[in-house]
Amino acid sequence: MTEEPAEDTEEEAPAVAERADSAAGGPWDSEDSYPDIQRLDFGSMLVPVAQGLGFQVNFEATQVDEEGNPLDGRPVAVLVQYEQSVMQLQAFAAPKRSGIWDDVRRETAKDIQEEAQGQIQEGEGPFGTELLAMIPTPLTEEVLAEMPAEAREQIPAEFVEQGWAPQIIRFLGVDGPRWFLQAVVQGAAIEDEEQWQVLEDVLNGVVVVRGDAPMPPRDLLELQIPKEFSEGGEEEGEEAVETFNPFERGPEITEVR
């Protein structure tokens, strides 16, 4: 794919600026006047905290040992977990003149159809045009053996017999002033309105901290680990913040290129 030049220094495109100003809610730019609620500070993203939510940071290995095991890494995504649902959040640099969600959505759809042999459908959602994908996921003996027993027992027999199961994934994108925020939803929230509403409220309350440094479009905005992670999230009056093995990548299924 052709490399895009670093962003210019001219004024923002009206289309992007109007999207941020006219939205009934968030996601918000850090320069906006946004609601004062409790959020975790991930550096480039401030993510709302609420009862019942768990958080995980996915890492990308930057150093490995001779056997390929990760020794060091950088955070690349924030996962928000609620009951049987998960939402992956990533923020990227974007041009001042235009948003990138239209291009990212087309490229994602093409990759799903051509590389994963999946099916896609576009529709309108609370944050604009979004993408719903069905990706066939192999159910080999090895995959089934690694599953927890309770998860394996919930798989319909016909899926086991045919050797694959449909994985439904929902892609949402928001173009902001000089940034792009992508949310990828999996699990029960695809069909369960109550679980989706919780994740929608989180996405609506995200604040993106773009910073002033020039960056090439589509570069990932730097993530940091919130202080609550090292403190265990057990400050008085706060819900504990759930953390996991940082090199367990979890359900990260796409990247902006």
mmCIF file of C-alpha atoms in Angstrom:
data_model
loop_
_atom_site.group_PDB
_atom_site.id
_atom_site.type_symbol
_atom_site.label_atom_id
_atom_site.label_comp_id
_atom_site.label_asym_id
_atom_site.label_seq_id
_atom_site.Cartn_x
_atom_site.Cartn_y
_atom_site.Cartn_z
ATOM 1 C CA MET A 1 0.000 0.000 0.000
ATOM 2 C CA THR A 2 1.267 3.453 -0.874
ATOM 3 C CA GLU A 3 2.749 5.311 2.077
ATOM 4 C CA GLU A 4 0.888 8.479 2.971
ATOM 5 C CA PRO A 5 2.764 11.725 3.601
ATOM 6 C CA ALA A 6 2.916 13.344 6.998
ATOM 7 C CA GLU A 7 0.031 15.669 7.712
ATOM 8 C CA ASP A 8 0.267 19.281 6.588
ATOM 9 C CA THR A 9 -0.056 22.355 8.758
ATOM 10 C CA GLU A 10 -3.042 24.029 7.129
ATOM 11 C CA GLU A 11 -6.386 24.508 8.847
ATOM 12 C CA GLU A 12 -8.684 21.568 9.475
ATOM 13 C CA ALA A 13 -11.127 20.494 6.829
ATOM 14 C CA PRO A 14 -14.626 21.779 7.602
ATOM 15 C CA ALA A 15 -16.096 18.261 7.249
ATOM 16 C CA VAL A 16 -13.963 16.869 10.067
ATOM 17 C CA ALA A 17 -14.386 19.898 12.292
ATOM 18 C CA GLU A 18 -18.162 19.846 11.835
ATOM 19 C CA ARG A 19 -18.310 16.149 12.777
ATOM 20 C CA ALA A 20 -16.729 16.883 16.147
ATOM 21 C CA ASP A 21 -18.760 20.031 16.813
ATOM 22 C CA SER A 22 -22.164 18.756 15.751
ATOM 23 C CA ALA A 23 -22.081 15.363 17.455
ATOM 24 C CA ALA A 24 -24.686 14.976 20.172
ATOM 25 C CA GLY A 25 -22.086 13.247 22.314
ATOM 26 C CA GLY A 26 -18.614 11.883 21.960
ATOM 27 C CA PRO A 27 -16.150 10.548 21.266
ATOM 28 C CA TRP A 28 -14.532 13.812 22.226
ATOM 29 C CA ASP A 29 -11.398 15.684 21.324
ATOM 30 C CA SER A 30 -9.290 16.732 24.314
ATOM 31 C CA GLU A 31 -9.817 20.353 23.285
ATOM 32 C CA ASP A 32 -13.603 19.948 23.551
ATOM 33 C CA SER A 33 -15.692 20.735 26.600
ATOM 34 C CA TYR A 34 -16.570 17.155 27.538
ATOM 35 C CA PRO A 35 -18.494 15.672 30.504
ATOM 36 C CA ASP A 36 -16.470 15.292 33.693
ATOM 37 C CA ILE A 37 -16.761 11.577 34.494
ATOM 38 C CA GLN A 38 -14.291 9.021 35.818
ATOM 39 C CA ARG A 39 -11.919 7.835 33.090
ATOM 40 C CA LEU A 40 -8.736 5.766 32.857
ATOM 41 C CA ASP A 41 -5.836 7.690 31.323
ATOM 42 C CA PHE A 42 -4.235 5.638 28.548
ATOM 43 C CA GLY A 43 -2.261 8.625 27.223
ATOM 44 C CA SER A 44 -3.836 9.144 23.814
ATOM 45 C CA MET A 45 -7.231 7.954 25.060
ATOM 46 C CA LEU A 46 -9.218 8.682 28.204
ATOM 47 C CA VAL A 47 -11.653 5.772 28.584
ATOM 48 C CA PRO A 48 -14.723 5.888 30.872
ATOM 49 C CA VAL A 49 -14.886 3.593 33.888
ATOM 50 C CA ALA A 50 -18.146 2.002 35.028
ATOM 51 C CA GLN A 51 -19.249 -0.835 37.262
ATOM 52 C CA GLY A 52 -18.834 -4.248 35.673
ATOM 53 C CA LEU A 53 -16.190 -3.206 33.134
ATOM 54 C CA GLY A 54 -12.822 -4.920 32.799
ATOM 55 C CA PHE A 55 -9.830 -3.510 30.941
ATOM 56 C CA GLN A 56 -6.927 -5.128 29.122
ATOM 57 C CA VAL A 57 -4.027 -3.610 27.213
ATOM 58 C CA ASN A 58 -2.797 -5.536 24.181
ATOM 59 C CA PHE A 59 0.920 -5.375 23.499
ATOM 60 C CA GLU A 60 2.944 -5.776 20.325
ATOM 61 C CA ALA A 61 6.349 -7.363 20.895
ATOM 62 C CA THR A 62 9.311 -5.117 20.073
ATOM 63 C CA GLN A 63 11.984 -7.547 21.290
ATOM 64 C CA VAL A 64 11.986 -11.355 21.314
ATOM 65 C CA ASP A 65 14.389 -14.018 22.569
ATOM 66 C CA GLU A 66 16.003 -16.727 20.445
ATOM 67 C CA GLU A 67 12.858 -18.836 20.681
ATOM 68 C CA GLY A 68 10.599 -15.988 19.651
ATOM 69 C CA ASN A 69 9.179 -15.304 23.107
ATOM 70 C CA PRO A 70 8.418 -11.610 23.760
ATOM 71 C CA LEU A 71 10.849 -9.740 26.016
ATOM 72 C CA ASP A 72 9.526 -6.223 25.591
ATOM 73 C CA GLY A 73 6.672 -4.558 23.797
ATOM 74 C CA ARG A 74 4.556 -1.499 23.224
ATOM 75 C CA PRO A 75 0.838 -1.120 23.983
ATOM 76 C CA VAL A 76 -1.224 -1.095 20.791
ATOM 77 C CA ALA A 77 -4.869 -1.449 21.847
ATOM 78 C CA VAL A 78 -7.230 -1.077 24.787
ATOM 79 C CA LEU A 79 -9.824 -3.788 25.327
ATOM 80 C CA VAL A 80 -13.001 -2.965 27.244
ATOM 81 C CA GLN A 81 -14.777 -6.062 28.526
ATOM 82 C CA TYR A 82 -18.341 -6.337 29.767
ATOM 83 C CA GLU A 83 -19.923 -9.700 30.575
ATOM 84 C CA GLN A 84 -19.661 -11.758 27.350
ATOM 85 C CA SER A 85 -18.660 -8.797 25.175
ATOM 86 C CA VAL A 86 -15.429 -7.038 24.283
ATOM 87 C CA MET A 87 -14.629 -3.785 22.465
ATOM 88 C CA GLN A 88 -11.166 -3.001 21.137
ATOM 89 C CA LEU A 89 -10.209 0.688 20.945
ATOM 90 C CA GLN A 90 -7.374 2.201 18.903
ATOM 91 C CA ALA A 91 -6.658 5.840 18.034
ATOM 92 C CA PHE A 92 -4.630 6.936 15.014
ATOM 93 C CA ALA A 93 -3.290 10.134 13.505
ATOM 94 C CA ALA A 94 -5.309 11.463 10.557
ATOM 95 C CA PRO A 95 -4.982 14.267 7.998
ATOM 96 C CA LYS A 96 -6.307 17.703 8.794
ATOM 97 C CA ARG A 97 -8.125 17.971 5.474
ATOM 98 C CA SER A 98 -10.222 14.805 5.597
ATOM 99 C CA GLY A 99 -11.174 11.746 7.623
ATOM 100 C CA ILE A 100 -9.929 8.241 6.864
ATOM 101 C CA TRP A 101 -12.819 6.019 8.007
ATOM 102 C CA ASP A 102 -14.259 5.650 4.494
ATOM 103 C CA ASP A 103 -10.917 4.350 3.172
ATOM 104 C CA VAL A 104 -10.237 2.177 6.229
ATOM 105 C CA ARG A 105 -13.717 0.653 5.987
ATOM 106 C CA ARG A 106 -13.286 -0.213 2.303
ATOM 107 C CA GLU A 107 -9.862 -1.756 2.926
ATOM 108 C CA THR A 108 -11.146 -3.746 5.912
ATOM 109 C CA ALA A 109 -14.071 -5.079 3.883
ATOM 110 C CA LYS A 110 -11.740 -6.101 1.049
ATOM 111 C CA ASP A 111 -9.367 -7.908 3.421
ATOM 112 C CA ILE A 112 -12.242 -9.783 5.081
ATOM 113 C CA GLN A 113 -13.686 -10.896 1.757
ATOM 114 C CA GLU A 114 -10.425 -11.779 -0.007
ATOM 115 C CA GLU A 115 -8.162 -13.002 2.810
ATOM 116 C CA ALA A 116 -10.595 -14.402 5.378
ATOM 117 C CA GLN A 117 -13.289 -15.524 2.908
ATOM 118 C CA GLY A 118 -15.816 -13.660 5.005
ATOM 119 C CA GLN A 119 -18.958 -11.684 4.279
ATOM 120 C CA ILE A 120 -19.562 -8.006 5.010
ATOM 121 C CA GLN A 121 -22.529 -5.668 5.296
ATOM 122 C CA GLU A 122 -22.531 -1.890 5.728
ATOM 123 C CA GLY A 123 -25.138 -0.063 7.762
ATOM 124 C CA GLU A 124 -25.811 3.096 9.716
ATOM 125 C CA GLY A 125 -25.267 3.124 13.466
ATOM 126 C CA PRO A 126 -25.055 5.645 16.303
ATOM 127 C CA PHE A 127 -21.614 6.822 15.136
ATOM 128 C CA GLY A 128 -22.264 6.837 11.402
ATOM 129 C CA THR A 129 -21.526 4.199 8.770
ATOM 130 C CA GLU A 130 -20.254 0.947 10.230
ATOM 131 C CA LEU A 131 -19.306 -2.506 9.028
ATOM 132 C CA LEU A 132 -20.652 -5.887 10.126
ATOM 133 C CA ALA A 133 -18.545 -8.883 9.164
ATOM 134 C CA MET A 134 -19.002 -12.650 9.313
ATOM 135 C CA ILE A 135 -15.687 -14.502 9.337
ATOM 136 C CA PRO A 136 -15.562 -18.315 9.273
ATOM 137 C CA THR A 137 -13.449 -19.501 12.226
ATOM 138 C CA PRO A 138 -11.886 -23.002 12.100
ATOM 139 C CA LEU A 139 -12.977 -25.504 14.753
ATOM 140 C CA THR A 140 -10.231 -28.081 14.464
ATOM 141 C CA GLU A 141 -9.592 -30.722 17.101
ATOM 142 C CA GLU A 142 -6.641 -28.657 18.309
ATOM 143 C CA VAL A 143 -8.766 -25.523 18.661
ATOM 144 C CA LEU A 144 -11.500 -27.364 20.500
ATOM 145 C CA ALA A 145 -9.007 -29.016 22.839
ATOM 146 C CA GLU A 146 -7.617 -25.626 23.896
ATOM 147 C CA MET A 147 -11.046 -24.192 24.708
ATOM 148 C CA PRO A 148 -12.378 -24.131 28.264
ATOM 149 C CA ALA A 149 -14.931 -26.907 28.733
ATOM 150 C CA GLU A 150 -17.801 -24.475 29.371
ATOM 151 C CA ALA A 151 -17.086 -22.639 26.103
ATOM 152 C CA ARG A 152 -16.762 -25.847 24.114
ATOM 153 C CA GLU A 153 -20.094 -27.131 25.414
ATOM 154 C CA GLN A 154 -21.889 -24.020 24.127
ATOM 155 C CA ILE A 155 -20.840 -24.572 20.503
ATOM 156 C CA PRO A 156 -23.744 -25.930 18.426
ATOM 157 C CA ALA A 157 -23.165 -29.475 17.203
ATOM 158 C CA GLU A 158 -23.606 -28.475 13.550
ATOM 159 C CA PHE A 159 -20.667 -26.080 13.807
ATOM 160 C CA VAL A 160 -18.452 -28.798 15.248
ATOM 161 C CA GLU A 161 -19.535 -31.202 12.502
ATOM 162 C CA GLN A 162 -18.821 -28.726 9.689
ATOM 163 C CA GLY A 163 -15.475 -27.754 11.235
ATOM 164 C CA TRP A 164 -16.027 -24.003 11.463
ATOM 165 C CA ALA A 165 -18.186 -21.421 13.191
ATOM 166 C CA PRO A 166 -19.294 -17.949 12.064
ATOM 167 C CA GLN A 167 -17.537 -15.162 13.968
ATOM 168 C CA ILE A 168 -19.508 -11.912 13.862
ATOM 169 C CA ILE A 169 -17.497 -8.694 14.239
ATOM 170 C CA ARG A 170 -18.726 -5.102 14.251
ATOM 171 C CA PHE A 171 -16.410 -2.292 13.089
ATOM 172 C CA LEU A 172 -17.109 1.327 14.051
ATOM 173 C CA GLY A 173 -15.045 4.381 13.153
ATOM 174 C CA VAL A 174 -15.072 8.034 14.177
ATOM 175 C CA ASP A 175 -13.157 10.767 12.331
ATOM 176 C CA GLY A 176 -12.076 13.576 14.651
ATOM 177 C CA PRO A 177 -9.842 16.631 14.250
ATOM 178 C CA ARG A 178 -6.483 15.122 13.208
ATOM 179 C CA TRP A 179 -7.360 11.714 14.665
ATOM 180 C CA PHE A 180 -9.322 8.577 13.859
ATOM 181 C CA LEU A 181 -10.813 6.296 16.516
ATOM 182 C CA GLN A 182 -11.685 2.710 15.669
ATOM 183 C CA ALA A 183 -13.825 0.398 17.800
ATOM 184 C CA VAL A 184 -14.144 -3.316 17.088
ATOM 185 C CA VAL A 185 -16.903 -5.199 18.933
ATOM 186 C CA GLN A 186 -17.224 -8.946 19.443
ATOM 187 C CA GLY A 187 -19.306 -11.234 21.610
ATOM 188 C CA ALA A 188 -22.832 -11.009 22.952
ATOM 189 C CA ALA A 189 -23.096 -7.237 22.346
ATOM 190 C CA ILE A 190 -23.531 -7.961 18.629
ATOM 191 C CA GLU A 191 -27.109 -9.052 19.383
ATOM 192 C CA ASP A 192 -27.658 -8.239 23.081
ATOM 193 C CA GLU A 193 -28.897 -4.649 23.247
ATOM 194 C CA GLU A 194 -28.230 -4.296 26.988
ATOM 195 C CA GLN A 195 -24.584 -5.314 26.651
ATOM 196 C CA TRP A 196 -24.138 -3.144 23.556
ATOM 197 C CA GLN A 197 -25.608 -0.123 25.348
ATOM 198 C CA VAL A 198 -22.907 -0.379 28.024
ATOM 199 C CA LEU A 199 -20.148 -0.464 25.382
ATOM 200 C CA GLU A 200 -21.820 2.306 23.372
ATOM 201 C CA ASP A 201 -21.803 4.530 26.461
ATOM 202 C CA VAL A 202 -18.083 3.834 26.891
ATOM 203 C CA LEU A 203 -17.325 4.716 23.265
ATOM 204 C CA ASN A 204 -19.480 7.827 23.502
ATOM 205 C CA GLY A 205 -17.419 8.983 26.496
ATOM 206 C CA VAL A 206 -13.924 8.371 25.098
ATOM 207 C CA VAL A 207 -11.674 11.451 24.901
ATOM 208 C CA VAL A 208 -8.888 11.358 22.285
ATOM 209 C CA VAL A 209 -5.697 13.241 23.166
ATOM 210 C CA ARG A 210 -4.083 13.884 19.785
ATOM 211 C CA GLY A 211 -1.187 16.098 20.866
ATOM 212 C CA ASP A 212 0.574 18.708 18.741
ATOM 213 C CA ALA A 213 3.382 16.613 17.244
ATOM 214 C CA PRO A 214 3.127 16.058 13.461
ATOM 215 C CA MET A 215 2.516 12.405 12.586
ATOM 216 C CA PRO A 216 1.947 10.514 9.348
ATOM 217 C CA PRO A 217 -1.718 9.620 8.861
ATOM 218 C CA ARG A 218 -2.616 6.172 10.236
ATOM 219 C CA ASP A 219 0.229 6.096 12.735
ATOM 220 C CA LEU A 220 -0.994 4.687 16.042
ATOM 221 C CA LEU A 221 -1.243 7.318 18.760
ATOM 222 C CA GLU A 222 0.960 6.371 21.711
ATOM 223 C CA LEU A 223 -0.703 4.484 24.524
ATOM 224 C CA GLN A 224 0.357 4.491 28.159
ATOM 225 C CA ILE A 225 -0.499 2.210 31.070
ATOM 226 C CA PRO A 226 -2.797 3.901 33.621
ATOM 227 C CA LYS A 227 -1.457 4.241 37.142
ATOM 228 C CA GLU A 228 -4.484 2.264 38.347
ATOM 229 C CA PHE A 229 -3.087 -0.855 36.650
ATOM 230 C CA SER A 230 0.033 -0.895 38.834
ATOM 231 C CA GLU A 231 -1.978 0.096 41.886
ATOM 232 C CA GLY A 232 -4.485 -2.696 41.271
ATOM 233 C CA GLY A 233 -7.372 -0.243 40.956
ATOM 234 C CA GLU A 234 -8.160 -0.611 44.633
ATOM 235 C CA GLU A 235 -8.268 3.021 45.623
ATOM 236 C CA GLU A 236 -11.053 3.827 48.016
ATOM 237 C CA GLY A 237 -14.402 4.211 46.321
ATOM 238 C CA GLU A 238 -13.168 2.859 42.963
ATOM 239 C CA GLU A 239 -14.093 -0.277 41.096
ATOM 240 C CA ALA A 240 -11.119 -2.630 40.773
ATOM 241 C CA VAL A 241 -9.498 -2.491 37.361
ATOM 242 C CA GLU A 242 -9.107 -5.955 35.877
ATOM 243 C CA THR A 243 -5.766 -6.635 34.190
ATOM 244 C CA PHE A 244 -4.351 -9.587 32.301
ATOM 245 C CA ASN A 245 -1.122 -11.002 30.867
ATOM 246 C CA PRO A 246 0.102 -8.093 28.716
ATOM 247 C CA PHE A 247 1.418 -10.380 25.978
ATOM 248 C CA GLU A 248 -1.859 -12.273 25.662
ATOM 249 C CA ARG A 249 -3.048 -10.412 22.582
ATOM 250 C CA GLY A 250 -6.699 -11.267 23.025
ATOM 251 C CA PRO A 251 -9.262 -10.670 20.256
ATOM 252 C CA GLU A 252 -7.315 -8.096 18.236
ATOM 253 C CA ILE A 253 -8.479 -8.755 14.698
ATOM 254 C CA THR A 254 -7.570 -5.818 12.510
ATOM 255 C CA GLU A 255 -5.083 -3.026 12.004
ATOM 256 C CA VAL A 256 -5.198 0.298 10.208
ATOM 257 C CA ARG A 257 -2.579 0.317 7.467
#
